[in-house]
Amino acid sequence: MELGPGHFTEYCVSLGWEWVEYRETPTPGAYCIKRKGDTMYLTQSRRDAGCRWRYHDPKAFHRFKAKSNYCYTYR
């Protein structure tokens, strides 16, 4: 069941970063970004944790919808 968009910027901020964006390199996927150029690739487990953080659902998980972060759960 679809929960909705991930809106991971708030999740990245909670981890001490400034925003999230999709990048093609070095590995395609979601990255937390800082203005000074630092990046952190969001692994599948971090993206799943972001969905659980956003929707307060312990079964929430992440999937990309095109290049957007979307959260789903099992019901």
CSV table of C-alpha atoms in Angstrom, one decimal:
chain,number,residue,atom,x,y,z
A,1,MET,CA,0.0,0.0,0.0
A,2,GLU,CA,1.4,3.4,-0.9
A,3,LEU,CA,1.9,5.8,2.0
A,4,GLY,CA,3.0,8.7,-0.2
A,5,PRO,CA,6.1,10.8,-1.1
A,6,GLY,CA,9.2,10.5,1.1
A,7,HIS,CA,9.9,14.2,1.4
A,8,PHE,CA,13.4,13.2,2.6
A,9,THR,CA,14.8,16.8,3.1
A,10,GLU,CA,13.4,16.8,6.7
A,11,TYR,CA,14.9,13.4,7.3
A,12,CYS,CA,18.3,14.5,6.0
A,13,VAL,CA,18.1,17.6,8.2
A,14,SER,CA,17.4,15.4,11.2
A,15,LEU,CA,20.6,13.6,10.4
A,16,GLY,CA,22.6,16.9,10.3
A,17,TRP,CA,22.5,17.5,6.5
A,18,GLU,CA,20.7,20.3,4.6
A,19,TRP,CA,18.6,18.8,1.9
A,20,VAL,CA,18.1,15.7,-0.3
A,21,GLU,CA,18.4,15.3,-4.1
A,22,TYR,CA,18.6,12.5,-6.7
A,23,ARG,CA,21.9,12.2,-8.4
A,24,GLU,CA,23.1,9.9,-11.2
A,25,THR,CA,26.8,9.8,-10.1
A,26,PRO,CA,28.7,8.2,-8.5
A,27,THR,CA,25.8,5.8,-7.8
A,28,PRO,CA,22.3,6.6,-9.0
A,29,GLY,CA,20.0,7.4,-6.0
A,30,ALA,CA,19.1,9.7,-3.2
A,31,TYR,CA,21.8,11.8,-1.4
A,32,CYS,CA,21.7,14.0,1.6
A,33,ILE,CA,23.6,17.2,0.7
A,34,LYS,CA,25.5,20.1,2.5
A,35,ARG,CA,26.2,23.4,0.8
A,36,LYS,CA,29.9,23.0,1.2
A,37,GLY,CA,29.7,20.1,-1.2
A,38,ASP,CA,29.5,17.1,1.1
A,39,THR,CA,27.2,14.3,0.2
A,40,MET,CA,26.0,11.1,1.8
A,41,TYR,CA,24.4,8.3,-0.3
A,42,LEU,CA,21.2,7.0,1.3
A,43,THR,CA,21.4,3.3,1.2
A,44,GLN,CA,18.3,1.2,1.0
A,45,SER,CA,18.2,0.7,4.8
A,46,ARG,CA,18.5,4.5,5.3
A,47,ARG,CA,15.8,5.2,2.8
A,48,ASP,CA,13.5,2.6,4.6
A,49,ALA,CA,14.4,4.3,7.9
A,50,GLY,CA,13.4,7.6,6.4
A,51,CYS,CA,10.0,6.3,5.4
A,52,ARG,CA,9.5,4.8,8.9
A,53,TRP,CA,10.6,8.2,10.4
A,54,ARG,CA,8.2,10.2,8.2
A,55,TYR,CA,5.1,8.0,8.5
A,56,HIS,CA,5.7,6.5,12.0
A,57,ASP,CA,5.0,3.1,10.5
A,58,PRO,CA,7.4,0.3,11.6
A,59,LYS,CA,6.7,-1.6,8.4
A,60,ALA,CA,7.2,1.3,6.0
A,61,PHE,CA,9.8,0.9,3.2
A,62,HIS,CA,11.2,2.9,0.3
A,63,ARG,CA,11.0,2.5,-3.5
A,64,PHE,CA,11.8,5.0,-6.2
A,65,LYS,CA,8.9,6.2,-8.4
A,66,ALA,CA,10.9,7.4,-11.4
A,67,LYS,CA,13.5,9.6,-9.5
A,68,SER,CA,11.2,10.5,-6.6
A,69,ASN,CA,11.3,8.9,-3.2
A,70,TYR,CA,8.1,7.1,-2.3
A,71,CYS,CA,7.1,5.2,0.8
A,72,TYR,CA,5.0,2.0,1.0
A,73,THR,CA,3.8,-0.4,3.7
A,74,TYR,CA,2.4,-3.9,4.0
A,75,ARG,CA,-1.1,-4.1,5.4
